[in-house]
Coordinates of C-alpha atoms in Angstrom, one line a residue:
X1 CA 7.1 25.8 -22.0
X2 CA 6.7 23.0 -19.3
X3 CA 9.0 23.8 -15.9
X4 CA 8.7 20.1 -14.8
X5 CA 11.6 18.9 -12.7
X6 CA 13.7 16.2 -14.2
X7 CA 11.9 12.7 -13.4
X8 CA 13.3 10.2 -11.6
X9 CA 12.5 7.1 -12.1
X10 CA 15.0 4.8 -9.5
X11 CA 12.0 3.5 -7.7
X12 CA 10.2 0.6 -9.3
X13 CA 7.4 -0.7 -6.9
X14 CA 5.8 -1.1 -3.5
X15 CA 7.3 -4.1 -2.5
X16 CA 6.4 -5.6 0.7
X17 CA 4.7 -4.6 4.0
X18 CA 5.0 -5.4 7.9
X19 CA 2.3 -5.1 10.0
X20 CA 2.3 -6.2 13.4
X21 CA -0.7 -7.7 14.9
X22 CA -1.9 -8.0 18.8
X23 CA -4.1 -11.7 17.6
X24 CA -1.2 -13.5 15.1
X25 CA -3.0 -16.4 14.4
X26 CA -6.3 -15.0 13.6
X27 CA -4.6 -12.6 11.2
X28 CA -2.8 -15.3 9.4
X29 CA -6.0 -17.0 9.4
X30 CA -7.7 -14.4 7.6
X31 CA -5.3 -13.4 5.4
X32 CA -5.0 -17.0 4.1
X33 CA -8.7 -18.2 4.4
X34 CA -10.6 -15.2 3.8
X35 CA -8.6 -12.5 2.3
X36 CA -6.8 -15.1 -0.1
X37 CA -3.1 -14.9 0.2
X38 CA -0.7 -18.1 0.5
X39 CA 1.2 -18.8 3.5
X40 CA 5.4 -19.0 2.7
X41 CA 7.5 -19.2 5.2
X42 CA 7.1 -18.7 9.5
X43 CA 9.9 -18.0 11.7
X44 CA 9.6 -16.9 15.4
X45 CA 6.8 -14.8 15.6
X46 CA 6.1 -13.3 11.7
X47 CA 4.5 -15.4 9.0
X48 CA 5.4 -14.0 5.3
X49 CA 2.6 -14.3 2.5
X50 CA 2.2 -13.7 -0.7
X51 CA -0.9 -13.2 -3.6
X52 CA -1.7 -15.3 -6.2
X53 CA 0.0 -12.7 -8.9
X54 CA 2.7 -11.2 -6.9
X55 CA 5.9 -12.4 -9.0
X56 CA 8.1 -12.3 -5.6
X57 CA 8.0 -14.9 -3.0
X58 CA 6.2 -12.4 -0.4
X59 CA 5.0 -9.4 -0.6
X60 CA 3.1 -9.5 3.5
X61 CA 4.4 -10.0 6.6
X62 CA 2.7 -10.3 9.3
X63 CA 4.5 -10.0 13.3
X64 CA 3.3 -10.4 16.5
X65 CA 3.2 -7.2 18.5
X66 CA 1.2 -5.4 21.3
X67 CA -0.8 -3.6 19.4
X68 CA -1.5 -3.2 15.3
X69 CA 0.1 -1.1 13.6
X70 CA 2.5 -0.8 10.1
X71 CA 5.7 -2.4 11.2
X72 CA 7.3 -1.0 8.1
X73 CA 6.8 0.0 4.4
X74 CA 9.4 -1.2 1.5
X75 CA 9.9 0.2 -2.0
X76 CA 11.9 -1.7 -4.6
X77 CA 14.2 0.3 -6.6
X78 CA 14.6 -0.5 -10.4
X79 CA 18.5 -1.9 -10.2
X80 CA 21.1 -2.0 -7.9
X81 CA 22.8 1.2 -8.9
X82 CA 19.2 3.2 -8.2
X83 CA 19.9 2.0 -5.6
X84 CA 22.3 3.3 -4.1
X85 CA 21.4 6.9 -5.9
X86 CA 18.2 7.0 -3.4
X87 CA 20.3 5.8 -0.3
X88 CA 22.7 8.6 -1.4
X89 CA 19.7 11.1 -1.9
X90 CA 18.1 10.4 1.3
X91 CA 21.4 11.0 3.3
X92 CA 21.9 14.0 1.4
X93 CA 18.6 15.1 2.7
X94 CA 19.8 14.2 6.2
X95 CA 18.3 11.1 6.9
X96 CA 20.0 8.5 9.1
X97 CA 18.9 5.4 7.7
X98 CA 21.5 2.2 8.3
X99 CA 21.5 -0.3 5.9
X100 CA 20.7 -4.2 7.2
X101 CA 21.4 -7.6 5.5
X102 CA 17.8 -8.6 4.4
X103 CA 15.2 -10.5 5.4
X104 CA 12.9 -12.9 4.2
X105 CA 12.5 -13.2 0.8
X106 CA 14.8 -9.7 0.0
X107 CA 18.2 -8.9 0.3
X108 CA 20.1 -5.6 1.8
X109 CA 18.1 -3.0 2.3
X110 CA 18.5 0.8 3.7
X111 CA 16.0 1.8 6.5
X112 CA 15.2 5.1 8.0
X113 CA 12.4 6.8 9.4
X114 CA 10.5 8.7 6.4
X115 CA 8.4 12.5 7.0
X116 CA 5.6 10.9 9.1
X117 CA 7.3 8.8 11.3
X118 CA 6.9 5.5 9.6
X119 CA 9.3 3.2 9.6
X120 CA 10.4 2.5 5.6
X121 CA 13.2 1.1 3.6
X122 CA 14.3 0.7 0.1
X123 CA 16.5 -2.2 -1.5
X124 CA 16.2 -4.1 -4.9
X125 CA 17.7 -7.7 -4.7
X126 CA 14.5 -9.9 -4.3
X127 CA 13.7 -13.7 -4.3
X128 CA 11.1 -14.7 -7.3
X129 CA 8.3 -16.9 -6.4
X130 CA 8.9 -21.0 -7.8
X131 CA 5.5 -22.6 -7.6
X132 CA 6.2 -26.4 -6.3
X133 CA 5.9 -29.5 -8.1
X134 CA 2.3 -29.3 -9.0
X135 CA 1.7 -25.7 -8.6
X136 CA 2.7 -25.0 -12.0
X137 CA 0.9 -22.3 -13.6
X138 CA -0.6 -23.2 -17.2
X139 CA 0.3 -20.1 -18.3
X140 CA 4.0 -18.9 -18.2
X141 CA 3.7 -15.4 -18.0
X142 CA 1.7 -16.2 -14.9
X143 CA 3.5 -16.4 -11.2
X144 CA 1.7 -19.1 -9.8
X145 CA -1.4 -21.6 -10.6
X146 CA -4.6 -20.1 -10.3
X147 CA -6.5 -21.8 -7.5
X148 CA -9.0 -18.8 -5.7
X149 CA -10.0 -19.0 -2.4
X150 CA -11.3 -16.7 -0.4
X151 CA -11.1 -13.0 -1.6
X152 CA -8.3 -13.9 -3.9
X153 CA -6.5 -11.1 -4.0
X154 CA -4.6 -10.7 -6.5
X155 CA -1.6 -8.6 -5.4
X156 CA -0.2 -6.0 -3.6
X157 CA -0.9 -2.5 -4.9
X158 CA -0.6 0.4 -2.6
X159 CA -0.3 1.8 1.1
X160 CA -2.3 5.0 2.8
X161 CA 0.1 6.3 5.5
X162 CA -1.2 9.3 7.9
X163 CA 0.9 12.1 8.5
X164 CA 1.1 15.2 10.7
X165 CA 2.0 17.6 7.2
X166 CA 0.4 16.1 4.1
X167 CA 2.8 18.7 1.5
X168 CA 5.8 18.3 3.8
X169 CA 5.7 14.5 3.5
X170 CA 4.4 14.8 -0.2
X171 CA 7.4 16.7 -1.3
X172 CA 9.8 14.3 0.8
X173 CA 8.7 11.1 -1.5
X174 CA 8.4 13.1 -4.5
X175 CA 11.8 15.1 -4.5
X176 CA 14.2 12.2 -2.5
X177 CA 12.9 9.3 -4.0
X178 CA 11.1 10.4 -7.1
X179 CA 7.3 9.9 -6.7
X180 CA 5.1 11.6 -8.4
X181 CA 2.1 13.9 -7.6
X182 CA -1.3 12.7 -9.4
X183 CA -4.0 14.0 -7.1
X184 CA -3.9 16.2 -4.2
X185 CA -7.1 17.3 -2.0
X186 CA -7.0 20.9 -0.6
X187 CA -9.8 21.7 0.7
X188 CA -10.5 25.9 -0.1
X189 CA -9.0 28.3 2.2
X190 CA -7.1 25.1 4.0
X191 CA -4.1 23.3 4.4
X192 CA -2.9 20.1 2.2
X193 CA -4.9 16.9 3.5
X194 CA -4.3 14.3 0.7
X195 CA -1.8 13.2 -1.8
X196 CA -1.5 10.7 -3.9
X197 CA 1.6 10.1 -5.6
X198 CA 3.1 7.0 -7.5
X199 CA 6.4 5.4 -8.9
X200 CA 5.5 4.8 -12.6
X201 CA 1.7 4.7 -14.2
X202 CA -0.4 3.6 -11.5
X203 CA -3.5 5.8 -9.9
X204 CA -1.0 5.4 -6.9
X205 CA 1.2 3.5 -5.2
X206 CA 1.4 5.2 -2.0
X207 CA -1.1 7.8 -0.3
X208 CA -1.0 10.2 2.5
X209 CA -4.0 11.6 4.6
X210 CA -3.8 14.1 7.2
X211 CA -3.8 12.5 10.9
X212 CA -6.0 13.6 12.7
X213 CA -4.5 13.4 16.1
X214 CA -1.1 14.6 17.9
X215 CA 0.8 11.3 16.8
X216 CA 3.2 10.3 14.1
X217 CA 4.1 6.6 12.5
X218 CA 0.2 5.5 11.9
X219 CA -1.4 3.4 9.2
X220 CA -4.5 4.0 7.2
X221 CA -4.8 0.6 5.4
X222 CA -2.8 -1.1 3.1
X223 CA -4.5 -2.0 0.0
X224 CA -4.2 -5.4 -2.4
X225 CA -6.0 -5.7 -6.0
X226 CA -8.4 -8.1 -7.5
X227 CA -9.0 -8.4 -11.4
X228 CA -12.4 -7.0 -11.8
X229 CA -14.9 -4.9 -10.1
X230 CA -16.8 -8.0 -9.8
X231 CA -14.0 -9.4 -8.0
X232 CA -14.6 -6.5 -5.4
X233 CA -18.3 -7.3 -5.0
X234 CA -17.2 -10.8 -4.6
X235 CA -15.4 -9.9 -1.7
X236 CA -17.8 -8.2 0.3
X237 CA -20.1 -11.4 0.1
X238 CA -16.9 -13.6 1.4
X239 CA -16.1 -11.2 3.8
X240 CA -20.4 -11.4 4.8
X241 CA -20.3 -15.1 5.0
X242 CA -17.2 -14.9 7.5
X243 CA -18.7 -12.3 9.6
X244 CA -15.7 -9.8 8.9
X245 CA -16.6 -6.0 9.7
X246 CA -17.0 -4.0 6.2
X247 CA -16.3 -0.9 6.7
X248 CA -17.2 1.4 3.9
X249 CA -17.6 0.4 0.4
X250 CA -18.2 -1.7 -2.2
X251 CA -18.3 1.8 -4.3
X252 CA -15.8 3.8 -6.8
X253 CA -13.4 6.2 -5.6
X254 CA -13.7 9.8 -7.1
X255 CA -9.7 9.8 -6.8
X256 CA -8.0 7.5 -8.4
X257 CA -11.3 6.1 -10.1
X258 CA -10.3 2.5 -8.1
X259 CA -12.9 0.0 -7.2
X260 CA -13.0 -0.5 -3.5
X261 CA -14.0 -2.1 0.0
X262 CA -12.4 -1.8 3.1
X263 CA -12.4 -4.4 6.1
X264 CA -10.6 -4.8 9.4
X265 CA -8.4 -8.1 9.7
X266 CA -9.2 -9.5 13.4
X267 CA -5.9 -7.9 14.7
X268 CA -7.3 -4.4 14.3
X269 CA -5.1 -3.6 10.7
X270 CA -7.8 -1.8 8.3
X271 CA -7.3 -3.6 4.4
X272 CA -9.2 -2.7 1.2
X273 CA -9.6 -5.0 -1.6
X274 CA -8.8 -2.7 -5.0
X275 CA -9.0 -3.0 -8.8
X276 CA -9.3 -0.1 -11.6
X277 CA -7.8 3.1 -11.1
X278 CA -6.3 5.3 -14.2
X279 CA -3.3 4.9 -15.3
X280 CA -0.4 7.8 -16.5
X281 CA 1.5 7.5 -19.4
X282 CA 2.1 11.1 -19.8
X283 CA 5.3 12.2 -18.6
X284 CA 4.1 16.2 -18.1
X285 CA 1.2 15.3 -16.5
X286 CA -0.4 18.0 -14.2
X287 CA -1.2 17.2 -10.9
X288 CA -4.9 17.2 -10.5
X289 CA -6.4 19.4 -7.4
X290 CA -9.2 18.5 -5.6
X291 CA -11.3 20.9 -3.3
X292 CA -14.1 19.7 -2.2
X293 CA -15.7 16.6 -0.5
X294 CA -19.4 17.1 -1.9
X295 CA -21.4 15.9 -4.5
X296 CA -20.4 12.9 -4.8
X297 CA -16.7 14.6 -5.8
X298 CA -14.9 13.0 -3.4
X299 CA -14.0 10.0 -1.7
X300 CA -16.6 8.1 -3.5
X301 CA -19.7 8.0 -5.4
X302 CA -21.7 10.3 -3.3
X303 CA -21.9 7.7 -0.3
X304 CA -21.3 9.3 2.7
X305 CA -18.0 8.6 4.3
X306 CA -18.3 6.8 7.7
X307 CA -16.9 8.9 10.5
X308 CA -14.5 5.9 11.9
X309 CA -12.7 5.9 7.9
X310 CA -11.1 9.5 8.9
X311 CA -10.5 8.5 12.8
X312 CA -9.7 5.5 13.2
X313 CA -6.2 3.9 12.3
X314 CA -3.1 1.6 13.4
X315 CA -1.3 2.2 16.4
X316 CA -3.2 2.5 18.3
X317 CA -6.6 1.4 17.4
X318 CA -6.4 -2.4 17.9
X319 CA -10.0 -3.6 16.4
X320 CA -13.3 -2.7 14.6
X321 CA -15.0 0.4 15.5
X322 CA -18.6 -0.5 17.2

């Protein structure tokens, strides 16, 4: 007999992302020209954005800041009354969150500091994309025209955070706000130093790596997908042509089995552009284990890994490694 834990399925989505940026303009830039989202809405010092197949009006915001960094991480619950189950779980669990109006494009919200020391927040109310006179798509079950440029990527997908104790913060997401465990990387004889967990069938909507240095509240990348592997190696020949720093990849992840590339955007913020990854429809499924790095077992297709992919993140690294 199975001893899984009732599921709880009150969290529907990663929703949006803030990350701040030391060189604003150059990020929106890229972001626009080069990575492929549209430009929204600006107001004093942020600039929202969205991808072509996001179905709310952003899913990216971008703010000004001293350094780069993840300004904060938001997950959509799946009605208003979820809700306010998670806000009641997390304050059960003794987190002081405070609840604020909204912001662009979403409305209230509860946000607290989460096992890591990132900065996240939960709400549901959200504002659907309208495509402008013109921007119709041909298709209705489509968001908005299809009109690539750039990377076009397609949408947001997931977000590796970097925390002090990968189980501690594993078991925070999974038993407060109901993710669930898909792969885990424990290396023999060690501690916990990957998880990946998601909300419903995904590879994974959210991932946590062991950081490697005495700090808290740091960012890995945040990741949007494309369609097609092809899409990927696309990428990396826009991202050649605009002399953007690749930093590992085009190759398959072992975990997850996703499609990938990584970049920096010119305010320091690592990115990847994603598509694949399996997909869970089992309810019982069991949590797969990894232990070893080797063979090709690993992070990817038996590439090595560059060193700056496990040290380097957001605050406060502020560019591309040399």
């Amino acid at each position: 007999m199975s001893s899984h834990p009732e599921p709880i399925y009150d969290i529907a989505q990663l929703g949006h992302a803030e990350l701040r940026t030391p060189r604003l303009e150059e990020s929106v830039a890229f972001f626009t020209e080069v990575y492929g989202l549209t430009l929204v809405g600006e107001d004093p010092g942020r600039a929202h954005l969205r991808a072509w197949n996001d179905d709310v009006l952003t899913s990216l915001t971008l703010t000004g800041a001293p350094e780069a960094g993840l300004g904060h991480v938001a997950w959509r619950a799946t009605s208003p009354q979820a809700l306010e189950r998670r806000v009641a779980a997390l304050e059960k669990h003794g987190v002081e969150g405070t609840w604020h109006d909204g912001d662009f494009g979403h409305g209230k919200a509860y946000r607290y500091t989460g096992v890591g020391g990132h900065i996240q927040e939960v709400y549901f109310d959200t504002e659907k994309y309208v495509p402008p006179p013109g921007e119709a798509p041909a298709l209705p079950n489509q968001p908005q025209r299809f009109a690539p440029k750039g990377a076009a990527a397609a949408r947001i997908d997931h977000i590796n955070l970097l925390v002090p104790d990968v189980a501690k913060a594993s078991r925070f997401q999974q038993e407060v706000l109901g993710f669930k465990p898909r792969e885990r990387l424990v290396p023999a004889g060690g501690d916990e130093v990957g998880a990946w967990l998601s909300v419903m069938t995904k590879a994974h909507d959210l991932a946590l790596t062991k950081e490697p240095a005495p700090t808290t509240g740091r960012l890995h990348h945040l990741a949007y997908a494309v369609p097609e592997t092809s899409d990927v190696i696309r990428a990396a020949d826009v991202f050649l042509e605009n002399d953007v720093f690749i930093e590992f990849g085009p190759a398959k992840h072992s975990r997850t089995q996703g499609f990938f590339l990584y970049v920096y955007e010119p305010g320091g913020n690592r990115v990847e552009v994603f598509t694949g990854g399996i997909h869970i429809f089992a309810p019982d499924f069991e949590t797969v284990t990894w232990d070893t790095e080797s063979k090709g077992r690993g992070t990817a297709w038996g590439l090595g890994v560059p060193d700056s992919f496990h040290t380097h993140a957001t605050p406060p690294f502020g560019g591309a490694p040399a």
